[in-house]
Tab-separated table of C-alpha atoms in Angstrom:
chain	number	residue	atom	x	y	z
A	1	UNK	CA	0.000	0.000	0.000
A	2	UNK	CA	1.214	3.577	-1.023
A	3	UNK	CA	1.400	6.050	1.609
A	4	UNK	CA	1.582	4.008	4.269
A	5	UNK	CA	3.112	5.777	7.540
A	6	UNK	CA	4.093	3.151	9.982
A	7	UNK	CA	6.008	3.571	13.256
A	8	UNK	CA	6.691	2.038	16.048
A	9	UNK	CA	7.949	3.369	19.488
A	10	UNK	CA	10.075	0.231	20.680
A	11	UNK	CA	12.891	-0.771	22.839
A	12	UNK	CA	15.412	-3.367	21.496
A	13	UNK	CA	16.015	-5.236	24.572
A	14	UNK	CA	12.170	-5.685	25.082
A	15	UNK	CA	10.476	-8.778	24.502
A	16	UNK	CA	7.093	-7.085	23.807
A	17	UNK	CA	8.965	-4.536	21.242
A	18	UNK	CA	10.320	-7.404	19.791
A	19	UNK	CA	6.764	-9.427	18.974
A	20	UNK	CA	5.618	-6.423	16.978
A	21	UNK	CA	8.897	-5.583	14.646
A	22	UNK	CA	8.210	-9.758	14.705
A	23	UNK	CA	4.886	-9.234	13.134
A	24	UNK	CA	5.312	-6.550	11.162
A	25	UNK	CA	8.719	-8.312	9.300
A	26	UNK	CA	6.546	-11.394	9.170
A	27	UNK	CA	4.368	-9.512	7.011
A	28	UNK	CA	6.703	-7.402	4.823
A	29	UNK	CA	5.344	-4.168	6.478
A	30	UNK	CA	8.187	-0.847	6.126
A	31	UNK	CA	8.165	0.598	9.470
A	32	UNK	CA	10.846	3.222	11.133
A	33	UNK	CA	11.725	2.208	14.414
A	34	UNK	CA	12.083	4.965	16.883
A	35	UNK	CA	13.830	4.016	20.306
A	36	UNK	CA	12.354	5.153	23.433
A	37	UNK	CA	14.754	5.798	26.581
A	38	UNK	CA	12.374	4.185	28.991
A	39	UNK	CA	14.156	6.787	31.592
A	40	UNK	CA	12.919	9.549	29.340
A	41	UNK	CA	10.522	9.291	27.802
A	42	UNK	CA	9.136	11.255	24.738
A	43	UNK	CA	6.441	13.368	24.167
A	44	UNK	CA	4.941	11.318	21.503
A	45	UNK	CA	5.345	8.107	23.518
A	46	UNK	CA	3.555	10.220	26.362
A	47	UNK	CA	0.947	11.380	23.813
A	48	UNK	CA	0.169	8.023	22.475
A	49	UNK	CA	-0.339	6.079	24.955
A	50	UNK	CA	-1.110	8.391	27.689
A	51	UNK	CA	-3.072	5.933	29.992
A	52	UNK	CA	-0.054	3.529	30.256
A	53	UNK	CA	3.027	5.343	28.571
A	54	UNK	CA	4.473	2.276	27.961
A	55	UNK	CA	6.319	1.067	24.431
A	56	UNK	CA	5.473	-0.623	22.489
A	57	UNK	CA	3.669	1.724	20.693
A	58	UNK	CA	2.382	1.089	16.684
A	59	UNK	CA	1.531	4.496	14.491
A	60	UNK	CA	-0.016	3.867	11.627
A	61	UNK	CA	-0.755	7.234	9.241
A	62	UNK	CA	-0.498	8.545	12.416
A	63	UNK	CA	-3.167	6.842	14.819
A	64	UNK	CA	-1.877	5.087	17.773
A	65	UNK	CA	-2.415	1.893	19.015
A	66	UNK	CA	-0.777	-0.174	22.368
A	67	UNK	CA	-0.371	-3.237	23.925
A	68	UNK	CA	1.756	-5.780	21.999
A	69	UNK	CA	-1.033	-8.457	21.488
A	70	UNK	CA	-3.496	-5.693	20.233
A	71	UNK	CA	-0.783	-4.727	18.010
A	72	UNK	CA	-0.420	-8.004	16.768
A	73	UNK	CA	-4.135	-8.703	15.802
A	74	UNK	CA	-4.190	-5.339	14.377
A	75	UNK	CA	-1.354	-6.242	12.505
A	76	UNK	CA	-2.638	-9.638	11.662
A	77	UNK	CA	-6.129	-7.683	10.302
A	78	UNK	CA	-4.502	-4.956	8.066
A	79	UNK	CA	-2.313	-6.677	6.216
A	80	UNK	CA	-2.253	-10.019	4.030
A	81	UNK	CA	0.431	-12.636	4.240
A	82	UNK	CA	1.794	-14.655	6.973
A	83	UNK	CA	-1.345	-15.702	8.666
A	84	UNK	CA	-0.500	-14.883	12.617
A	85	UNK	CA	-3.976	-16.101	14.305
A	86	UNK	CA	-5.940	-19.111	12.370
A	87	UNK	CA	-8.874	-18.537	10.127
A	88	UNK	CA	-11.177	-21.135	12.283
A	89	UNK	CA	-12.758	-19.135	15.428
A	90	UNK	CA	-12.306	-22.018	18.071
A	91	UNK	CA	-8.356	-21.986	17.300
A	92	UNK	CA	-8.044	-18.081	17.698
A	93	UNK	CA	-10.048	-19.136	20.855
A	94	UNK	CA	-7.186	-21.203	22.120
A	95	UNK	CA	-4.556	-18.897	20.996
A	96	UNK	CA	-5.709	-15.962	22.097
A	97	UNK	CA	-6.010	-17.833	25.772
A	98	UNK	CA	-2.646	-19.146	25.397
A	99	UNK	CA	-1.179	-16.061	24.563
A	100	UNK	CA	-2.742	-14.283	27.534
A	101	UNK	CA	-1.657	-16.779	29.747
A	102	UNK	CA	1.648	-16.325	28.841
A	103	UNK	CA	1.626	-12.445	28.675
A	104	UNK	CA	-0.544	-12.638	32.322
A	105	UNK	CA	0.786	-15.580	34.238
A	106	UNK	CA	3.883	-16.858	32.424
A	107	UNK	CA	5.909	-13.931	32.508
A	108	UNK	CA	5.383	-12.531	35.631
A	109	UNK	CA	5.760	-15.570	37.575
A	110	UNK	CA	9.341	-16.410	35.284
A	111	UNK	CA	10.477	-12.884	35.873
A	112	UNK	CA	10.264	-12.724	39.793
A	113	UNK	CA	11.772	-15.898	39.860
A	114	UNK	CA	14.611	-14.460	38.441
A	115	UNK	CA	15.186	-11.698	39.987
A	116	UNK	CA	13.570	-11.590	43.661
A	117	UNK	CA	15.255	-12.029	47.063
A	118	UNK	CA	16.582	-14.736	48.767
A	119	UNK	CA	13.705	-14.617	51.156
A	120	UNK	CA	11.162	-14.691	48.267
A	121	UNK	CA	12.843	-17.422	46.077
A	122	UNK	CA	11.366	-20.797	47.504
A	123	UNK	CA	7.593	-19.253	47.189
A	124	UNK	CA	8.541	-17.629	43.634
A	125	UNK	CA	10.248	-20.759	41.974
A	126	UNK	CA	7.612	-23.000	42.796
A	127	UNK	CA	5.053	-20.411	40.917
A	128	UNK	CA	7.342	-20.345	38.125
A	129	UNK	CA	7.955	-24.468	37.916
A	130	UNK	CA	4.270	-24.551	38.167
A	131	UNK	CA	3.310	-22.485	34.894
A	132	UNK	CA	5.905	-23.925	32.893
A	133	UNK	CA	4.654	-27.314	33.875
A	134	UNK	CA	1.363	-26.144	32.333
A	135	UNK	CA	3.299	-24.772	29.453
A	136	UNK	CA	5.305	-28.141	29.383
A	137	UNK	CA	1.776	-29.992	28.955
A	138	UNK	CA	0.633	-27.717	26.041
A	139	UNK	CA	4.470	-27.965	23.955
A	140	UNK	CA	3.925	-32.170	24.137
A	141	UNK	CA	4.240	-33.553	20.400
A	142	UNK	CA	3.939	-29.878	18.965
A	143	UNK	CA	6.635	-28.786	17.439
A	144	UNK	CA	5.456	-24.703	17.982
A	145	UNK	CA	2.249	-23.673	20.256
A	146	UNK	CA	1.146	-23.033	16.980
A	147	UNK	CA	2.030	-26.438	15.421
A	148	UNK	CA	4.256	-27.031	12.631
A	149	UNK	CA	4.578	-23.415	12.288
A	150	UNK	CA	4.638	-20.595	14.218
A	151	UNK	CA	1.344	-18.122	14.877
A	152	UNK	CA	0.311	-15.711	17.412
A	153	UNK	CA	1.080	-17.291	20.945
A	154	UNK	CA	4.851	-18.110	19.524
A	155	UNK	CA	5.143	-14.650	18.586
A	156	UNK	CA	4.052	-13.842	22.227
A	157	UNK	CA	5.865	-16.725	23.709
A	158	UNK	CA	9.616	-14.903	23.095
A	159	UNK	CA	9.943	-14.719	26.291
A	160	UNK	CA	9.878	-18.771	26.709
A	161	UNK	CA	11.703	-19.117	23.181
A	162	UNK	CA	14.808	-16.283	23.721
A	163	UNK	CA	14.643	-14.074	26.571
A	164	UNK	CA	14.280	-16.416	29.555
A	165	UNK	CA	17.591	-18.353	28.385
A	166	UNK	CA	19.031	-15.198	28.165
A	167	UNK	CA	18.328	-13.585	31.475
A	168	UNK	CA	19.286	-16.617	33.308
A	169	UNK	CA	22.328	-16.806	31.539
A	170	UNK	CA	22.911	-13.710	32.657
A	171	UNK	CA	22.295	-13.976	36.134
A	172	UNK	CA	24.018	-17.568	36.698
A	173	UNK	CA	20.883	-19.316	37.634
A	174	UNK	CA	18.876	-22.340	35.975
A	175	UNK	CA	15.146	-22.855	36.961
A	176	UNK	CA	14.061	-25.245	34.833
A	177	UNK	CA	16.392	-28.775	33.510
A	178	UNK	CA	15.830	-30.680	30.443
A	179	UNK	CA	15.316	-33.702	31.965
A	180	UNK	CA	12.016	-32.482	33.994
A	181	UNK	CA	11.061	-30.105	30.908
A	182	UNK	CA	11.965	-31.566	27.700
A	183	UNK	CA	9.433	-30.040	25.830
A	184	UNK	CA	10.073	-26.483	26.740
A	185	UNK	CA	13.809	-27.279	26.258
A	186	UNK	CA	13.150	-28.322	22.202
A	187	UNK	CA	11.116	-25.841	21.775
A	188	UNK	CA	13.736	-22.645	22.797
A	189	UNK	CA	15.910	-24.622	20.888
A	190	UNK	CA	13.652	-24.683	17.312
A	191	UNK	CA	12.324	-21.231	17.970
A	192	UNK	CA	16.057	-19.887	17.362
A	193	UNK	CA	16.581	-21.879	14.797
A	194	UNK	CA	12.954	-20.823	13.158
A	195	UNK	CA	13.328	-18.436	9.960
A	196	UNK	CA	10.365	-16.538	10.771
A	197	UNK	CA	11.792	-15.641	14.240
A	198	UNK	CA	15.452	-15.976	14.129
A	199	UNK	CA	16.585	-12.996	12.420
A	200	UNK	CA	14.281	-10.746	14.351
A	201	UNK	CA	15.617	-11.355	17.840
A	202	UNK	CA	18.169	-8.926	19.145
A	203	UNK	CA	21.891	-10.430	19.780
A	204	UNK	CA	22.653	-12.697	21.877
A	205	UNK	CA	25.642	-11.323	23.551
A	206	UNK	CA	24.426	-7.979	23.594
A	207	UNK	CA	21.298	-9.266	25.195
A	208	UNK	CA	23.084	-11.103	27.642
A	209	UNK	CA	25.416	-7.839	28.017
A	210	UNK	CA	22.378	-5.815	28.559
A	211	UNK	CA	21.149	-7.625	31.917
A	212	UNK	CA	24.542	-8.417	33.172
A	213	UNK	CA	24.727	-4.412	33.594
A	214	UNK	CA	21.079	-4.875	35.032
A	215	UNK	CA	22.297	-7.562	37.685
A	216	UNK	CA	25.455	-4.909	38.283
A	217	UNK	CA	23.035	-1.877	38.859
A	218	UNK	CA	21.210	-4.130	41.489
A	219	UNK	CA	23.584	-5.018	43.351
A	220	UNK	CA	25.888	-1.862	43.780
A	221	UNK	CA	23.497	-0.168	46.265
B	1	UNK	CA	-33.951	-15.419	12.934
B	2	UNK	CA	-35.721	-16.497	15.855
B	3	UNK	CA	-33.547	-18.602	18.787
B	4	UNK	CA	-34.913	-21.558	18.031
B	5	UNK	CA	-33.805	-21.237	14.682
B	6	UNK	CA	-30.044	-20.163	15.342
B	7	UNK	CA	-29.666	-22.581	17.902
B	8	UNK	CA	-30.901	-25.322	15.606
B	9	UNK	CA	-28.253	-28.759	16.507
B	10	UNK	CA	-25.914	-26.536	18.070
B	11	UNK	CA	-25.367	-27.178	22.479
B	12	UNK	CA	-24.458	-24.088	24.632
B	13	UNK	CA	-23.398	-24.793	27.570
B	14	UNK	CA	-22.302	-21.798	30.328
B	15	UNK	CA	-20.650	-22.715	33.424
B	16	UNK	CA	-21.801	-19.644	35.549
B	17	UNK	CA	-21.699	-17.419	38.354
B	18	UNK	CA	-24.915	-15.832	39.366
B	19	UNK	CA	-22.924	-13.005	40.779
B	20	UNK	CA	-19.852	-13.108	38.321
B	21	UNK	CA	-19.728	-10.362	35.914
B	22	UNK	CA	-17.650	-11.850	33.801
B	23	UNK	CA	-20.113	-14.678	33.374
B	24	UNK	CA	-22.724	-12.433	33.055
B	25	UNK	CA	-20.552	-10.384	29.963
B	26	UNK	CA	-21.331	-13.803	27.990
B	27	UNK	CA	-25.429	-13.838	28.648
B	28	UNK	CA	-25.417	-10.418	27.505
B	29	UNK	CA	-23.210	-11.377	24.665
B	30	UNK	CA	-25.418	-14.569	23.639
B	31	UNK	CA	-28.542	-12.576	24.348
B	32	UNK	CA	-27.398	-9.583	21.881
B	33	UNK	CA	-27.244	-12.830	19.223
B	34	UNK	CA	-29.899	-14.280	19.825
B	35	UNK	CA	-28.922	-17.485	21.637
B	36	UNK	CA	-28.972	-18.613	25.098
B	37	UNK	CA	-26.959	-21.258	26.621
B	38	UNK	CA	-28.036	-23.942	29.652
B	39	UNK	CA	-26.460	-22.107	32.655
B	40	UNK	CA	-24.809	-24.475	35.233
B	41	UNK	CA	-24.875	-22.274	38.007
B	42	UNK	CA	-21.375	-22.855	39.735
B	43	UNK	CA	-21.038	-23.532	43.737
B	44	UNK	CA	-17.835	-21.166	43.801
B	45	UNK	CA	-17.567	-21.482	47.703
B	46	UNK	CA	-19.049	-25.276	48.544
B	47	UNK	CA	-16.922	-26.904	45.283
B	48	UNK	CA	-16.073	-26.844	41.800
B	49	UNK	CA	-17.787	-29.016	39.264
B	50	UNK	CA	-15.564	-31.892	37.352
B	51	UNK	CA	-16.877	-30.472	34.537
B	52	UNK	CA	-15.556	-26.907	35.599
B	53	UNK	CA	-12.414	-28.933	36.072
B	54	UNK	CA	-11.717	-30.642	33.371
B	55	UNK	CA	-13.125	-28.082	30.668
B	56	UNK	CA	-10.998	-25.458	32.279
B	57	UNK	CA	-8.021	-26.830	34.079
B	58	UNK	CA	-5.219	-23.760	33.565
B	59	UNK	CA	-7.635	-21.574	35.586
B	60	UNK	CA	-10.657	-23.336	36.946
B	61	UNK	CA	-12.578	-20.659	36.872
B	62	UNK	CA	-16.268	-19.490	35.308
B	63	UNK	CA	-17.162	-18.314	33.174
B	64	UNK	CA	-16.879	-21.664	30.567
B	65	UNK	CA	-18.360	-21.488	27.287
B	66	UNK	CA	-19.065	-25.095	26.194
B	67	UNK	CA	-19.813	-25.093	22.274
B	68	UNK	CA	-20.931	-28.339	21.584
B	69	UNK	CA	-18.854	-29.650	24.017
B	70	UNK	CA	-15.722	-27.706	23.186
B	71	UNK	CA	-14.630	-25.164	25.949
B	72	UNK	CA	-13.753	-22.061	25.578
B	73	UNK	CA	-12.458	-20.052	28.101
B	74	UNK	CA	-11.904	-16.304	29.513
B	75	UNK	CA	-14.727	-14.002	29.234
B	76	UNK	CA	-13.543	-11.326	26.914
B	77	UNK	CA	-12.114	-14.419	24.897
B	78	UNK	CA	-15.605	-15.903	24.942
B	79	UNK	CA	-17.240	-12.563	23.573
B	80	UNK	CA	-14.606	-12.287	20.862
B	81	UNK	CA	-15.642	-16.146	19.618
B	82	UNK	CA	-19.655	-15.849	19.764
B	83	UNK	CA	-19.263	-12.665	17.692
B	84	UNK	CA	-16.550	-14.285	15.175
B	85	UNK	CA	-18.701	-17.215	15.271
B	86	UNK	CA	-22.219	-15.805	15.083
B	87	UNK	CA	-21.383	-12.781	12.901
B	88	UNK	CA	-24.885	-10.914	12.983
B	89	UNK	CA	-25.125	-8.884	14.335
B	90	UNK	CA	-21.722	-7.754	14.830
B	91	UNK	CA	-20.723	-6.875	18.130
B	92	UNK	CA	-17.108	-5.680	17.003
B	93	UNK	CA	-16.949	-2.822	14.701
B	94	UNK	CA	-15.935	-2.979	11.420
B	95	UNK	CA	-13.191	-0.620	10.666
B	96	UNK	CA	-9.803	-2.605	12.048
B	97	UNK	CA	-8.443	0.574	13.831
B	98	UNK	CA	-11.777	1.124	16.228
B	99	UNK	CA	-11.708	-2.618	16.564
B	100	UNK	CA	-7.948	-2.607	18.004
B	101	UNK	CA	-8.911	0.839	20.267
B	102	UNK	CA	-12.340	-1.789	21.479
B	103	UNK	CA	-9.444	-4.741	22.328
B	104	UNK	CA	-7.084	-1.871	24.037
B	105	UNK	CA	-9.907	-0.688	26.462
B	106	UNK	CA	-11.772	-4.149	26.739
B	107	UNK	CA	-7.878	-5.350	28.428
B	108	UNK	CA	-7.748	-1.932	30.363
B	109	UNK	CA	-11.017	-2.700	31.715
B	110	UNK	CA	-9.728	-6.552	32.512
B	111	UNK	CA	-6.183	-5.171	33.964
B	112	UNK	CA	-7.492	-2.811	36.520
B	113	UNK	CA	-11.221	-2.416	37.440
B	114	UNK	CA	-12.243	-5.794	38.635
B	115	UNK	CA	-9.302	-5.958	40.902
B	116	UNK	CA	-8.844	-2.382	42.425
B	117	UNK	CA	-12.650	-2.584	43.355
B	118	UNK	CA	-11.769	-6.187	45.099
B	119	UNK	CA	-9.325	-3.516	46.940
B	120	UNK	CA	-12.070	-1.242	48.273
B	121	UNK	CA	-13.826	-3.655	49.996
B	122	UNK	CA	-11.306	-6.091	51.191
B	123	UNK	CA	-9.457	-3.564	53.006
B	124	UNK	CA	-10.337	-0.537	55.637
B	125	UNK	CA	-8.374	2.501	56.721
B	126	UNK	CA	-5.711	4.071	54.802
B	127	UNK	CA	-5.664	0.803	52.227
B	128	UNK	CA	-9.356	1.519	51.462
B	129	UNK	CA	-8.913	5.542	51.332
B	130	UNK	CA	-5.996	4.340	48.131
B	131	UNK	CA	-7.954	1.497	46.510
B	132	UNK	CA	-10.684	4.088	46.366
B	133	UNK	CA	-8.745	6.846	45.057
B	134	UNK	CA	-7.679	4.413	42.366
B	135	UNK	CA	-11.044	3.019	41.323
B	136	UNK	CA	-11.935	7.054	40.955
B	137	UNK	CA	-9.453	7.547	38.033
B	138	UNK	CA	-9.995	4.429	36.641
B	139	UNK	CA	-13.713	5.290	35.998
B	140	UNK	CA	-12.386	8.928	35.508
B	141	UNK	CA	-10.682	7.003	32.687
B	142	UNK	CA	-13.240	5.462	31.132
B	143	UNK	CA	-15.702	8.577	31.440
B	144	UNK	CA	-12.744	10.303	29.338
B	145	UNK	CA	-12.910	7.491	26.523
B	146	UNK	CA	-16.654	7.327	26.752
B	147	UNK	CA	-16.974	11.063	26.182
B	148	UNK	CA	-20.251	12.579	24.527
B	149	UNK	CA	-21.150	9.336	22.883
B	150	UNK	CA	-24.219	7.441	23.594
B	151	UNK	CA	-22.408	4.212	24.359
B	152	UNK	CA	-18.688	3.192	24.701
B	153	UNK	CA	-19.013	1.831	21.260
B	154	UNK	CA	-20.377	4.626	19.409
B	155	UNK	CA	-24.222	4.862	18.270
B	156	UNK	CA	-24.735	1.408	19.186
B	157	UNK	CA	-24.605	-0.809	21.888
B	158	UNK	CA	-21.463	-3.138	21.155
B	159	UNK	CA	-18.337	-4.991	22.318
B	160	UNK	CA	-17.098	-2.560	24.878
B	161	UNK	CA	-20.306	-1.834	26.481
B	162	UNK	CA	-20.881	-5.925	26.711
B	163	UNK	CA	-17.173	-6.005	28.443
B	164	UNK	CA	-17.931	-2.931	31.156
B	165	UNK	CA	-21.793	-3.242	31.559
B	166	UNK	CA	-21.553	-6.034	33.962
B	167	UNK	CA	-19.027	-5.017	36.012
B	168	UNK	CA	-21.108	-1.869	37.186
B	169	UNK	CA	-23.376	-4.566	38.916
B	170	UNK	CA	-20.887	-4.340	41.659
B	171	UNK	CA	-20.482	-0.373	41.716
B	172	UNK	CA	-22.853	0.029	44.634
B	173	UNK	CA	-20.721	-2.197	46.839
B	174	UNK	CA	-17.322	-0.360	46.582
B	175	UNK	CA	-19.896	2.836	46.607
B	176	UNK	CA	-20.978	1.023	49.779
B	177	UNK	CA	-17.924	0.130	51.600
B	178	UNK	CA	-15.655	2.850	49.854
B	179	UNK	CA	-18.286	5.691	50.909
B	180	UNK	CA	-18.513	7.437	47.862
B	181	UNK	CA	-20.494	7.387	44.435
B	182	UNK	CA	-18.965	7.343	40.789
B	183	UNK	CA	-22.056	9.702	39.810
B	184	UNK	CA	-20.293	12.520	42.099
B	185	UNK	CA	-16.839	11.938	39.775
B	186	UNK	CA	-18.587	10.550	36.189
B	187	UNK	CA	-22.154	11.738	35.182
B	188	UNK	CA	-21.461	10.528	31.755
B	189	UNK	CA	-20.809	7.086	32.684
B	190	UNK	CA	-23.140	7.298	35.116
B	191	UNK	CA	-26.314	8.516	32.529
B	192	UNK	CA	-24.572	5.294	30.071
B	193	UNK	CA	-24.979	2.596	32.914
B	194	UNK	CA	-28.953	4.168	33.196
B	195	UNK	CA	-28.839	3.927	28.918
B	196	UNK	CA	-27.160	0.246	28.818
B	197	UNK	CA	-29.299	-1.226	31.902
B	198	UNK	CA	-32.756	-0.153	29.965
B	199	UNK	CA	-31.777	-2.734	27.267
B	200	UNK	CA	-33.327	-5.869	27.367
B	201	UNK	CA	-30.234	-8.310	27.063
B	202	UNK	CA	-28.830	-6.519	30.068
B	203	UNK	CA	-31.897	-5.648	32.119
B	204	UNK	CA	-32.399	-9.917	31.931
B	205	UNK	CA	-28.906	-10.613	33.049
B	206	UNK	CA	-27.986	-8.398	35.671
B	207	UNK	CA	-28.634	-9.486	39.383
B	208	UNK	CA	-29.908	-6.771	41.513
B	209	UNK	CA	-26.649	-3.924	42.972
B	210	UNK	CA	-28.171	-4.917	46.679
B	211	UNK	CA	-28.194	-8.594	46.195
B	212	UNK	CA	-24.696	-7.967	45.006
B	213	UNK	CA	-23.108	-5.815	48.113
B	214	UNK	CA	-25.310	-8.207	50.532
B	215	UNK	CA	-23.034	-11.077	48.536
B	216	UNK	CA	-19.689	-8.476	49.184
B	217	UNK	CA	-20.506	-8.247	52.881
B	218	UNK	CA	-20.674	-11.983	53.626
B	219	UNK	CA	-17.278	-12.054	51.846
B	220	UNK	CA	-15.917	-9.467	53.763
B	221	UNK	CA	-16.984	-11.249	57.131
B	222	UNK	CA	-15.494	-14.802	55.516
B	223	UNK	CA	-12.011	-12.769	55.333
B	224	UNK	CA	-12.711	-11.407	59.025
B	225	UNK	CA	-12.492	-7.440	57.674
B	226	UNK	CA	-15.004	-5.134	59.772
């Protein structure tokens, strides 16, 4: 489409950032990225999403629109190719639960897991074993949540695929083994090797680098 | 089309919540369509169904939307699949942008109301003064969106309304317990929740505000808050 203005307000090292420059590369969408110091933010971050001021953000001919899984069906609805939620409405259904129980439950629980207290680790591990047992149950004999290929709850599942392996990497720790999740464990291992995904993730090392200085900032206080 | 008509070989099942608004987002929904499901009303406090189990095992929680024995779960989820899969009339707009600002406010309204009104009354003192100062620009929030429009969704009753509507069934209690009223902070939302609760699909669905905040008392006095 001619005269198409698309932009999105993004942050490389951010997993929800990430599923939308996903989406829109899935699709063959031209977009200019515009990074957002989450310290400082800008005005037009501020005056698109003023009731969460959070990236990312998507502006398309100039009409905002947040939250990464809105984005994504947005996305999904505007323009034709790579089809990111199925045609049949009971599968949306079950992607659309799957991908806000990953966005609602998942990542939380896998996040303060990480990087909580000694006091609060026992009671935060055993929430995070628990969902990715669930998510364990769901990745048996599937190659993707979305099958053979990938759809909307692997986009939203980057977190799982990439940034979890990352962060713990970075801070030393391992929560969950391959022999009590072998599922989970082959699936971060196709979803880096996936086309559709692969060259869209941010660098490893750099990644890594990024929460290394995190896990520095934290601690020097 | 007449209900008998539309629901023609097809088995609706709702695993439900007298009380739950979420539960009551899908009646309203179903209504709107034309349809109405068999309602297993849910004993929440004496024990979950198997059926409530089994159908929804991530969460086990109502509401359940059993489609010929399929479940589908989540209650804006369950919205979005009776309108994709009963398409008139449509409950989404059509235009994709107003469709993706409908989605935006339907998980606003999911993120924050439910749960800072659950605040008001589960708390007293300073905690209560907070939660209540919250809930205030929440609905401050949604007044804002609402504007001078005659429902959340434009000129006709649609998505949005279905996803908020219910949840003002339990306004009076946090009025109650909180000791203040959203009319004082949002006459617009206020004059919309009059608008929306003359319709039939909601007048039939909605249990009474008093039976509601008798319901939030005994809850209160099961979590030993006076």
């Amino acid at each position: 489409m001619a005269n198409e203005e698309v932009k999105l307000l993004g942050a490389w090292a951010s997993p929800f950032s990430c599923r939308v420059e996903n989406a829109l590369k899935l699709k063959g969408v031209k977009y200019e990225f515009i990074e957002e110091d989450l310290q400082n933010k800008s005005p037009l971050l501020l005056q698109s999403n003023p009731v969460h001021k959070k990236i990312p953000v998507l502006i398309h001919n100039g009409k905002p629109i947040a939250e990464s899984l809105v984005i994504i069906e947005y996305i999904d609805e505007t323009w034709d190719g790579y089809p990111i939620l199925p045609k049949d409405p009971y599968e949306r259904a079950v992607a659309r639960f799957w991908a806000k129980f990953l966005d609602e439950k998942c990542l939380p629980a896998l996040w303060k897991a990480c990087w909580c207290t000694e006091e609060e680790k026992e009671k935060n591990v055993e929430e995070a074993l628990g969902v990715l047992k669930i998510l364990e149950n769901e990745l048996k004999n599937k190659k993707f949540f979305g099958g053979n290929t990938i759809n909307m709850v692997d986009i939203a599942a980057n977190f799982i695929g990439y940034w979890f392996g990352v962060v713990q990497e970075a801070l030393g720790i391992k929560l969950a083994n391959a022999e009590s999740f072998p599922a989970l464990h082959n699936y971060m291992n196709e979803y880096v090797k996936c086309s559709h995904i692969k060259e869209h993730l941010p660098p490893r090392e750099k990644l890594v680098g990024f929460f290394r200085a995190r896990v520095q900032a934290t601690s020097s206080s | 089309q007449n209900i008998r008509e539309r629901m023609a070989g097809e088995q609706l099942v709702l695993l439900d919540f007298w009380a739950s608004p979420f539960c009551n987002r899908v009646k309203i929904a179903l209504a709107e369509k034309g349809l109405k499901a068999r309602e297993r009303e849910e004993d929440l406090f004496g024990g979950k169904s198997e059926l409530l189990l089994k159908s929804n095992p991530v969460h086990q929680k109502v509401p359940v939307f059993l489609h010929n024995g399929k479940p589908v779960c989540e209650s804006t989820n369950i919205v979005t699949y009776i309108d994709e899969t009963w398409t008139s009339p449509p409950l989404l707009p059509t235009c994709t942008y107003e469709r993706a600002r409908a989605r935006f406010w339907a998980d606003f309204i999911d993120k924050k109301l439910f749960d800072t009104g659950g605040n008001i009354w589960r708390s007293t003192g300073q905690e209560q003064e907070a939660a209540t100062k919250d809930f205030i620009q929440i609905v401050k929030l949604l007044e804002g969106t609402l504007g001078d429009k005659e429902f959340l969704s434009g000129d006709k009753f649609g998505f949005i309304d279905i996803i908020l509507i219910p949840l003002t069934s339990w306004f009076y209690a946090y009025e109650t317990f909180g000791g203040f009223k959203v009319e004082d902070h949002c006459p617009k939302l206020s004059a919309w929740i009059k608008r929306c609760s003359e319709r039939e699909s909601v007048a039939k669905v909605l249990p009474c505000p008093q039976k509601v905040c008798e319901l939030v008392g005994m809850m209160r006095k099961m979590n030993g808050i006076e």
